[in-house]
Short mmCIF file of C-alpha atoms in Angstrom, two decimals:
data_model
loop_
_atom_site.label_atom_id
_atom_site.label_comp_id
_atom_site.label_asym_id
_atom_site.label_seq_id
_atom_site.Cartn_x
_atom_site.Cartn_y
_atom_site.Cartn_z
CA UNK A 1 0.07 0.01 -0.06
CA UNK A 2 1.05 3.63 -0.88
CA UNK A 3 -0.26 5.86 1.83
CA UNK A 4 -0.78 9.47 0.80
CA UNK A 5 -3.46 10.63 3.30
CA UNK A 6 -1.16 11.77 5.88
CA UNK A 7 -3.15 15.06 6.21
CA UNK A 8 -5.93 13.10 7.75
CA UNK A 9 -3.70 10.86 10.07
CA UNK A 10 -0.15 9.84 9.41
CA UNK A 11 0.35 6.14 9.26
CA UNK A 12 4.08 6.21 10.29
CA UNK A 13 4.47 6.14 14.06
CA UNK A 14 8.09 6.28 15.32
CA UNK A 15 9.16 3.56 17.64
CA UNK A 16 9.53 5.96 20.31
CA UNK A 17 5.85 6.96 20.25
CA UNK A 18 4.99 3.31 20.21
CA UNK A 19 7.15 2.59 23.17
CA UNK A 20 5.80 5.54 25.01
CA UNK A 21 2.09 4.44 24.43
CA UNK A 22 2.99 0.85 25.58
CA UNK A 23 4.68 1.86 28.62
CA UNK A 24 1.93 4.04 29.82
CA UNK A 25 -0.76 1.27 29.07
CA UNK A 26 1.47 -1.38 31.05
CA UNK A 27 3.26 0.63 33.66
CA UNK A 28 0.87 3.60 34.28
CA UNK A 29 -2.75 2.28 33.78
CA UNK A 30 -3.87 4.98 36.50
CA UNK A 31 -5.34 8.31 36.64
CA UNK A 32 -3.52 11.33 37.34
CA UNK A 33 -4.71 13.67 40.19
CA UNK A 34 -6.67 10.65 41.60
CA UNK A 35 -4.20 8.84 43.64
CA UNK A 36 -1.09 9.18 45.86
CA UNK A 37 0.82 6.08 44.69
CA UNK A 38 4.31 6.38 43.40
CA UNK A 39 3.16 5.28 39.57
CA UNK A 40 0.18 7.80 39.83
CA UNK A 41 2.50 10.71 40.81
CA UNK A 42 4.90 9.57 38.11
CA UNK A 43 2.15 9.57 35.58
CA UNK A 44 1.09 13.07 36.92
CA UNK A 45 4.63 14.36 36.30
CA UNK A 46 4.73 12.99 32.73
CA UNK A 47 1.34 14.67 31.97
CA UNK A 48 2.73 18.04 33.23
CA UNK A 49 5.75 17.61 31.24
CA UNK A 50 3.81 17.33 28.20
CA UNK A 51 2.03 20.59 29.10
CA UNK A 52 5.31 22.05 29.49
CA UNK A 53 6.57 21.20 26.17
CA UNK A 54 3.55 22.40 24.36
CA UNK A 55 3.72 25.73 26.30
CA UNK A 56 7.53 26.14 25.37
CA UNK A 57 6.73 24.90 21.82
CA UNK A 58 4.33 27.64 21.15
CA UNK A 59 5.86 30.23 23.55
CA UNK A 60 2.79 30.39 25.74
CA UNK A 61 2.46 32.57 28.96
CA UNK A 62 1.71 29.54 31.24
CA UNK A 63 2.19 25.67 31.54
CA UNK A 64 -1.38 25.70 33.03
CA UNK A 65 -2.87 27.20 29.82
CA UNK A 66 -2.33 24.07 28.14
CA UNK A 67 -5.63 21.83 28.12
CA UNK A 68 -5.72 18.34 26.73
CA UNK A 69 -8.90 17.43 24.87
CA UNK A 70 -10.14 14.55 22.82
CA UNK A 71 -8.54 15.94 19.62
CA UNK A 72 -8.29 19.14 17.59
CA UNK A 73 -11.89 19.40 17.01
CA UNK A 74 -12.64 19.32 20.80
CA UNK A 75 -9.99 22.05 21.32
CA UNK A 76 -11.59 24.36 18.50
CA UNK A 77 -15.15 23.73 20.27
CA UNK A 78 -13.59 24.72 23.53
CA UNK A 79 -11.82 27.88 22.18
CA UNK A 80 -15.07 28.87 20.40
CA UNK A 81 -17.93 27.83 22.70
CA UNK A 82 -15.80 28.52 25.82
CA UNK A 83 -15.08 32.16 24.71
CA UNK A 84 -18.55 32.76 23.21
CA UNK A 85 -20.37 35.82 24.04
CA UNK A 86 -22.82 38.27 21.96
CA UNK A 87 -21.01 39.87 19.26
CA UNK A 88 -19.56 39.38 16.00
CA UNK A 89 -17.03 36.59 14.74
CA UNK A 90 -14.85 36.65 11.49
CA UNK A 91 -13.82 33.43 9.93
CA UNK A 92 -12.03 32.65 6.90
CA UNK A 93 -13.04 30.67 3.92
CA UNK A 94 -10.10 28.29 4.54
CA UNK A 95 -11.57 26.94 7.76
CA UNK A 96 -12.48 23.35 8.39
CA UNK A 97 -16.01 22.33 9.76
CA UNK A 98 -14.47 21.98 13.33
CA UNK A 99 -14.36 25.85 13.14
CA UNK A 100 -17.32 26.53 10.99
CA UNK A 101 -19.96 24.44 12.73
CA UNK A 102 -19.49 25.56 16.30
CA UNK A 103 -19.41 29.25 14.94
CA UNK A 104 -22.62 28.64 12.97
CA UNK A 105 -24.34 26.94 15.88
CA UNK A 106 -23.67 30.15 17.82
CA UNK A 107 -25.41 32.15 14.96
CA UNK A 108 -28.08 29.89 14.85
CA UNK A 109 -28.86 30.23 18.43
CA UNK A 110 -28.60 33.99 18.06
CA UNK A 111 -25.59 34.43 20.23
CA UNK A 112 -23.20 35.67 17.38
CA UNK A 113 -23.23 37.09 13.91
CA UNK A 114 -20.63 35.64 11.50
CA UNK A 115 -18.56 37.15 8.67
CA UNK A 116 -16.50 35.25 6.17
CA UNK A 117 -13.13 36.61 4.85
CA UNK A 118 -11.88 35.25 1.47
CA UNK A 119 -8.41 34.61 0.14
CA UNK A 120 -6.94 36.45 -2.54
CA UNK A 121 -5.78 35.02 -5.91
CA UNK A 122 -2.94 33.32 -4.14
CA UNK A 123 -4.92 31.72 -1.36
CA UNK A 124 -3.86 34.18 1.20
CA UNK A 125 -6.02 35.93 3.71
CA UNK A 126 -4.86 39.52 3.71
CA UNK A 127 -5.20 42.28 6.39
CA UNK A 128 -7.08 44.45 3.66
CA UNK A 129 -9.68 41.73 3.29
CA UNK A 130 -10.20 41.19 7.07
CA UNK A 131 -10.50 45.05 7.54
CA UNK A 132 -13.73 44.82 5.49
CA UNK A 133 -15.57 42.81 8.15
CA UNK A 134 -14.46 44.44 11.56
CA UNK A 135 -17.10 45.93 13.54
CA UNK A 136 -17.23 47.48 17.05
CA UNK A 137 -18.58 44.06 18.44
CA UNK A 138 -16.17 41.81 16.64
CA UNK A 139 -14.40 39.66 19.54
CA UNK A 140 -12.93 36.69 17.80
CA UNK A 141 -11.12 35.78 14.49
CA UNK A 142 -10.59 32.24 13.33
CA UNK A 143 -7.59 31.37 11.00
CA UNK A 144 -6.30 28.24 9.58
CA UNK A 145 -2.76 28.12 9.93
CA UNK A 146 -2.35 25.86 6.86
CA UNK A 147 -5.30 24.87 4.71
CA UNK A 148 -6.26 21.29 5.00
CA UNK A 149 -7.43 21.35 1.26
CA UNK A 150 -4.41 22.97 -0.41
CA UNK A 151 -1.73 23.28 2.36
CA UNK A 152 -1.82 27.03 1.94
CA UNK A 153 -0.02 28.81 4.74
CA UNK A 154 -1.34 32.01 6.29
CA UNK A 155 0.86 34.95 7.58
CA UNK A 156 -0.19 34.68 10.97
CA UNK A 157 2.20 37.33 12.39
CA UNK A 158 0.55 39.91 10.11
CA UNK A 159 -2.79 38.70 11.13
CA UNK A 160 -2.10 38.60 14.83
CA UNK A 161 -0.99 42.25 14.85
CA UNK A 162 -4.11 43.18 12.90
CA UNK A 163 -6.23 41.42 15.60
CA UNK A 164 -4.18 43.04 18.53
CA UNK A 165 -4.84 46.40 16.86
CA UNK A 166 -8.55 45.83 16.98
CA UNK A 167 -8.53 44.13 20.26
CA UNK A 168 -9.89 40.82 18.68
CA UNK A 169 -9.10 37.36 20.18
CA UNK A 170 -7.20 35.31 17.57
CA UNK A 171 -7.68 31.78 17.27
CA UNK A 172 -5.45 29.60 14.99
CA UNK A 173 -6.29 26.14 13.95
CA UNK A 174 -2.89 24.35 13.79
CA UNK A 175 -4.22 21.00 12.96
CA UNK A 176 -2.06 20.77 9.54
CA UNK A 177 0.84 22.85 10.93
CA UNK A 178 1.66 21.14 14.24
CA UNK A 179 4.82 19.02 13.64
CA UNK A 180 5.69 20.72 10.36
CA UNK A 181 5.72 24.80 10.96
CA UNK A 182 6.39 26.33 14.52
CA UNK A 183 4.29 29.33 15.88
CA UNK A 184 5.26 31.57 18.44
CA UNK A 185 2.01 32.65 20.30
CA UNK A 186 3.67 35.83 21.83
CA UNK A 187 5.44 37.25 18.78
CA UNK A 188 2.41 36.66 16.46
CA UNK A 189 -0.29 37.85 18.89
CA UNK A 190 -2.09 34.82 18.90
CA UNK A 191 -4.51 33.99 21.73
CA UNK A 192 -5.60 30.47 21.19
CA UNK A 193 -4.11 27.57 19.31
CA UNK A 194 -5.64 24.23 18.71
CA UNK A 195 -3.67 21.02 17.79
CA UNK A 196 -4.06 17.37 17.33
CA UNK A 197 -1.56 14.65 17.90
CA UNK A 198 -2.23 12.10 15.08
CA UNK A 199 -0.99 14.17 12.07
CA UNK A 200 2.50 15.89 12.02
CA UNK A 201 3.50 14.60 15.44
CA UNK A 202 3.01 11.16 14.34
CA UNK A 203 1.32 10.11 17.51
CA UNK A 204 -1.97 8.27 18.04
CA UNK A 205 -5.75 9.33 17.72
CA UNK A 206 -7.80 10.56 20.73
CA UNK A 207 -5.81 13.44 22.06
CA UNK A 208 -5.30 17.06 21.18
CA UNK A 209 -4.63 20.43 23.19
CA UNK A 210 -5.81 23.90 23.39
CA UNK A 211 -3.26 26.37 24.42
CA UNK A 212 -4.48 29.82 25.31
CA UNK A 213 -3.06 33.01 26.93
CA UNK A 214 -4.65 34.91 29.82
CA UNK A 215 -6.81 36.99 27.15
CA UNK A 216 -8.71 34.12 26.20
CA UNK A 217 -9.35 31.62 28.90
CA UNK A 218 -12.36 29.61 28.06
CA UNK A 219 -15.11 28.60 30.18
CA UNK A 220 -15.93 25.05 30.65
CA UNK A 221 -18.18 23.52 28.07
CA UNK A 222 -17.86 20.07 29.78
CA UNK A 223 -18.66 19.31 33.45
CA UNK A 224 -17.58 16.61 35.73
CA UNK A 225 -14.89 14.98 37.84
CA UNK A 226 -11.57 16.73 37.72
CA UNK A 227 -9.81 14.76 40.66
CA UNK A 228 -9.69 18.07 42.56
CA UNK A 229 -12.02 20.07 44.79
CA UNK A 230 -14.53 17.34 44.66
CA UNK A 231 -16.46 18.73 47.48
CA UNK A 232 -17.90 21.51 44.90
CA UNK A 233 -21.22 20.98 43.60
CA UNK A 234 -20.19 23.26 40.79
CA UNK A 235 -17.23 23.11 38.40
CA UNK A 236 -13.94 24.38 39.76
CA UNK A 237 -12.45 27.59 38.43
CA UNK A 238 -8.83 26.62 38.48
CA UNK A 239 -7.22 25.74 35.20
CA UNK A 240 -6.19 23.46 33.66
CA UNK A 241 -8.49 21.15 36.13
CA UNK A 242 -11.81 23.05 35.15
CA UNK A 243 -11.38 22.30 31.45
CA UNK A 244 -10.34 18.48 31.81
CA UNK A 245 -13.30 16.70 33.31
CA UNK A 246 -13.10 12.92 33.22
CA UNK A 247 -10.40 10.58 32.65
CA UNK A 248 -7.58 11.98 30.54
CA UNK A 249 -6.37 9.73 27.61
CA UNK A 250 -3.05 9.20 29.16
CA UNK A 251 -1.41 6.93 26.71
CA UNK A 252 -2.27 9.08 23.96
CA UNK A 253 -1.01 12.27 25.77
CA UNK A 254 2.34 10.41 26.59
CA UNK A 255 2.59 9.40 23.07
CA UNK A 256 1.93 13.00 21.89
CA UNK A 257 4.98 13.87 24.28
CA UNK A 258 7.19 11.42 22.58
CA UNK A 259 5.91 12.83 19.13
CA UNK A 260 7.07 16.18 20.15
CA UNK A 261 10.51 14.98 21.07
CA UNK A 262 10.53 13.13 17.60
CA UNK A 263 9.69 16.49 15.78
CA UNK A 264 12.33 18.35 17.46
CA UNK A 265 15.03 16.00 16.79
CA UNK A 266 14.01 15.25 13.43
CA UNK A 267 12.50 18.23 11.85
CA UNK A 268 15.26 19.28 9.30
CA UNK A 269 15.37 15.94 7.59
CA UNK A 270 11.64 15.29 7.69
CA UNK A 271 10.97 18.74 6.16
CA UNK A 272 13.52 18.01 3.45
CA UNK A 273 11.61 14.74 2.42
CA UNK A 274 8.30 16.34 2.58
CA UNK A 275 9.55 19.25 0.44
CA UNK A 276 11.00 16.78 -2.05
CA UNK A 277 8.61 14.38 -2.44
CA UNK A 278 5.41 16.70 -2.46
CA UNK A 279 7.46 18.76 -5.39
CA UNK A 280 7.70 15.61 -7.26
CA UNK A 281 3.78 15.12 -7.10
CA UNK A 282 3.14 18.97 -7.79
CA UNK A 283 5.57 19.15 -10.90
CA UNK A 284 4.45 15.71 -12.25
CA UNK A 285 0.88 16.53 -12.06
CA UNK A 286 1.11 19.91 -13.89
CA UNK A 287 2.70 17.68 -16.72
CA UNK A 288 -0.38 15.36 -17.04
CA UNK A 289 -2.84 16.52 -19.72
CA UNK A 290 -6.40 16.90 -18.06
CA UNK A 291 -5.11 17.40 -14.62
CA UNK A 292 -5.82 20.68 -12.67
CA UNK A 293 -3.68 21.33 -9.69
CA UNK A 294 -4.89 23.82 -6.75
CA UNK A 295 -1.80 23.52 -4.42
CA UNK A 296 1.58 25.14 -4.46
CA UNK A 297 4.68 24.02 -2.48
CA UNK A 298 3.89 23.94 1.33
CA UNK A 299 5.37 22.35 4.30
CA UNK A 300 2.40 20.23 5.25
CA UNK A 301 3.08 18.25 2.29
CA UNK A 302 -0.38 18.47 0.71
CA UNK A 303 -0.95 18.51 -3.14
CA UNK A 304 -4.64 18.78 -4.31
CA UNK A 305 -5.93 18.33 -8.03
CA UNK A 306 -8.71 17.06 -10.12
CA UNK A 307 -8.64 14.93 -13.09
CA UNK A 308 -10.81 16.30 -16.00
CA UNK A 309 -14.34 16.49 -14.86
CA UNK A 310 -14.28 13.08 -13.10
CA UNK A 311 -15.72 12.90 -9.48
CA UNK A 312 -12.92 13.21 -7.01
CA UNK A 313 -14.45 10.36 -4.82
CA UNK A 314 -14.52 8.02 -7.77
CA UNK A 315 -10.85 9.03 -8.50
CA UNK A 316 -9.67 8.34 -5.07
CA UNK A 317 -11.71 4.98 -4.96
CA UNK A 318 -9.81 3.91 -8.33
CA UNK A 319 -6.53 5.00 -6.90
CA UNK A 320 -7.24 2.81 -3.76
CA UNK A 321 -9.11 -0.17 -5.33
CA UNK A 322 -6.89 -0.70 -8.64
CA UNK A 323 -3.42 0.92 -7.57
CA UNK A 324 -3.47 0.35 -3.62
CA UNK A 325 -2.81 4.04 -3.29
CA UNK A 326 -4.63 5.89 -0.43
CA UNK A 327 -5.74 9.45 -1.10
CA UNK A 328 -8.54 11.44 -0.09
CA UNK A 329 -11.38 12.82 -2.30
CA UNK A 330 -14.55 14.71 -1.71
CA UNK A 331 -14.62 18.10 0.24
CA UNK A 332 -12.29 17.35 3.17
CA UNK A 333 -14.95 18.83 5.68
CA UNK A 334 -14.09 22.15 4.23
CA UNK A 335 -16.93 23.49 2.38
CA UNK A 336 -16.18 27.19 2.36
CA UNK A 337 -12.76 26.49 0.65
CA UNK A 338 -14.46 24.41 -1.95
CA UNK A 339 -17.01 27.11 -2.66
CA UNK A 340 -14.12 29.49 -3.18
CA UNK A 341 -12.25 26.99 -5.38
CA UNK A 342 -15.35 26.38 -7.31
CA UNK A 343 -15.03 22.59 -6.58
CA UNK A 344 -18.28 21.96 -4.54
CA UNK A 345 -19.73 19.60 -6.96
CA UNK A 346 -16.70 17.65 -8.08
CA UNK A 347 -14.63 17.91 -4.72
CA UNK A 348 -10.99 17.41 -4.93
CA UNK A 349 -8.38 14.69 -4.69
CA UNK A 350 -5.96 15.43 -1.93
CA UNK A 351 -2.48 13.77 -1.60
CA UNK A 352 -0.45 14.40 1.43
CA UNK A 353 3.15 13.07 1.91
CA UNK A 354 5.12 12.37 5.08
CA UNK A 355 8.52 12.10 6.26
CA UNK A 356 8.63 8.54 5.00
CA UNK A 357 7.13 8.75 1.76
CA UNK A 358 9.41 7.78 -1.04
CA UNK A 359 10.16 9.05 -4.53
CA UNK A 360 9.17 5.79 -5.94
CA UNK A 361 5.88 6.04 -4.27
CA UNK A 362 5.38 9.55 -5.69
CA UNK A 363 6.15 8.28 -9.42
CA UNK A 364 3.82 5.34 -8.92
CA UNK A 365 0.98 7.69 -8.10
CA UNK A 366 1.82 9.88 -11.11
CA UNK A 367 1.84 6.78 -13.42
CA UNK A 368 -1.69 6.00 -11.95
CA UNK A 369 -3.20 9.50 -12.41
CA UNK A 370 -1.91 9.62 -16.08
CA UNK A 371 -3.57 6.17 -16.59
CA UNK A 372 -6.77 7.57 -15.20
CA UNK A 373 -6.65 10.74 -17.11
CA UNK A 374 -6.23 8.80 -20.25
CA UNK A 375 -9.10 6.14 -19.69
CA UNK A 376 -11.18 7.61 -17.05
CA UNK A 377 -12.52 5.53 -14.26
#
């Protein structure tokens, strides 16, 4: 099998990640903050160490302002719903449904009004475009760091300065950039960052994190046991406990910690391989008659395209069933982006390489696409 759907979940898991998850399952099958045994305390320290790594990684203001969630979707929901108030929200046409749907739910319920900023011809969200939508009651701006459809990166430093100037909370969806492109929250004036562990960090599904500063501490949207202040009838107010009700996915968190270490130790060679293999696919597709390419070179390794007028889902199915190549067709849970690209009906075929993708795998994909372009599906 040739796996080119790493923007959904990376299939390569470093041995260090596997070992960390296995050790946690076998040596630390306990709950942090819910016992005084030696192993429980060791696990508690490992959880804290992971918070510390993420806080340092994104240059945040406090280790306690790192909250573990069930994934990037849960982190984005906590950021949006936990900071919701009457007013106006700006999001961009590049956003994933994990941003779009909670924001639109607020609009449906009458809590917020929503505006959508569109990219320019290069796929970039500009400050001039954002300026069109600012109102006196605008309180949040949601921006995807890297598009999950095309891989296009946004200039968060410029957008962050704009948000600060207008006293707007800036939420950045880093689902596709974590493990590929660093982000300095303080330098870029970012208030909230949402990540998942199972893509660029090469860890396992089931855990993500919301990293936030003092300007955007979210209210709880899930209530229950925290292992602390159990005498209270109401949710405690101390973070991160107030935002982490229930049993944490400890093996996944420890695996994410190992994934962070892997990123920091290997990012140079990993980035080089991603750039080289993505470029092979990108340039090769441009030379196949009937293929339309929507991506540019990017650090997330994403290249999206269509073959003539063929349905993208049918092309992805043909690649999987006939050539054993895994890609992603359809709308990639980003309908606004497809509306902007005018691909809502056809969708897009998305390929996404990883640090272990080989050049031969890329050439096999190109040969398969060429055959499909000639014969159809």
